[in-house]
XYZ file of C-alpha atoms in Angstrom:
113
model
C 0.000 0.000 0.000
C 3.010 2.297 0.278
C 3.091 2.964 -3.463
C -0.581 3.911 -3.586
C -1.707 7.497 -3.725
C -4.444 6.780 -1.187
C -2.802 4.545 1.379
C -4.943 5.202 4.479
C -7.819 2.808 5.040
C -11.189 4.142 6.233
C -13.783 1.635 7.436
C -17.460 2.579 7.799
C -20.263 0.333 9.050
C -23.757 0.720 7.554
C -27.051 -1.108 7.787
C -28.357 -3.083 4.800
C -30.933 -0.347 4.171
C -28.250 2.350 4.247
C -26.105 0.328 1.833
C -29.059 -0.043 -0.533
C -29.656 3.719 -0.384
C -25.956 4.360 -1.090
C -26.033 2.032 -4.090
C -29.197 3.722 -5.340
C -27.611 7.154 -5.104
C -24.447 5.837 -6.746
C -26.546 4.596 -9.671
C -28.323 7.961 -9.907
C -24.926 9.681 -10.024
C -23.563 7.203 -12.567
C -20.769 6.057 -10.251
C -20.022 2.341 -9.902
C -17.025 2.542 -7.546
C -18.259 2.766 -3.928
C -14.926 4.075 -2.662
C -14.921 6.877 -5.228
C -18.520 7.764 -4.405
C -18.007 7.830 -0.633
C -14.769 9.804 -0.994
C -16.437 12.314 -3.345
C -19.409 12.774 -0.993
C -17.215 13.040 2.117
C -14.933 15.624 0.527
C -17.297 17.572 -1.722
C -20.798 16.705 -0.543
C -22.730 19.013 1.675
C -25.043 18.737 4.647
C -27.969 21.068 5.031
C -28.371 22.500 8.489
C -31.746 24.166 8.649
C -32.424 26.642 11.415
C -35.949 25.776 12.531
C -36.173 28.612 15.062
C -38.873 30.411 13.019
C -40.865 27.186 12.805
C -40.614 26.742 16.574
C -41.919 30.285 16.996
C -44.746 29.496 14.580
C -45.696 26.458 16.651
C -45.619 28.563 19.814
C -47.913 31.130 18.203
C -50.160 28.313 17.053
C -50.464 27.020 20.616
C -51.315 30.497 21.885
C -53.942 30.798 19.177
C -55.428 27.493 20.284
C -55.483 28.673 23.892
C -57.210 31.892 22.865
C -59.796 29.941 20.894
C -60.518 27.803 23.962
C -60.928 30.913 26.115
C -63.356 32.392 23.596
C -65.307 29.136 23.581
C -65.519 29.123 27.391
C -66.635 32.750 27.393
C -69.219 31.991 24.735
C -70.659 29.078 26.685
C -70.748 31.114 29.898
C -72.080 34.440 28.647
C -73.400 33.535 25.245
C -72.293 34.509 21.800
C -73.479 33.882 18.308
C -72.654 30.293 17.300
C -71.710 31.533 13.831
C -68.849 33.531 15.333
C -67.428 30.460 17.040
C -67.865 28.389 13.891
C -66.031 31.069 11.909
C -63.167 31.090 14.421
C -62.948 27.298 14.267
C -62.873 27.290 10.451
C -60.165 29.946 10.361
C -58.114 28.086 12.942
C -58.454 24.750 11.135
C -57.427 26.385 7.859
C -54.430 28.031 9.517
C -53.346 24.805 11.226
C -53.732 22.909 7.949
C -51.313 25.299 6.242
C -48.854 25.116 9.136
C -49.012 21.318 9.067
C -48.319 21.323 5.328
C -45.234 23.495 5.809
C -43.976 21.303 8.637
C -44.443 18.144 6.543
C -42.508 19.680 3.650
C -39.702 20.733 5.971
C -39.501 17.306 7.574
C -39.285 15.696 4.121
C -36.420 18.028 3.197
C -34.587 17.267 6.409
C -35.097 13.515 5.999
C -33.400 13.536 2.580
């Protein structure tokens, strides 16, 4: 191994599923040599680090909104209010939460890749 350009051995353990995913990505990239692929990804690949602080804030705001909706519902049951108003609040909240859930799903799919 002394005459080789790359003479340091690197050993990495993977699961069968991880190995299958590596082979799939190698095929997509048109690379048949696993060592070349792993070396290329380790040296030139990139990892996305996504700052989810705004999403955490969005979830916090969502929880506060839910709490406010519950307080309005309690007030409505105690003192009375038009049922249409409550139904409108519920619809708006469900629509808002649906959009937030969609964004969170998309983000989790990006992170999982």
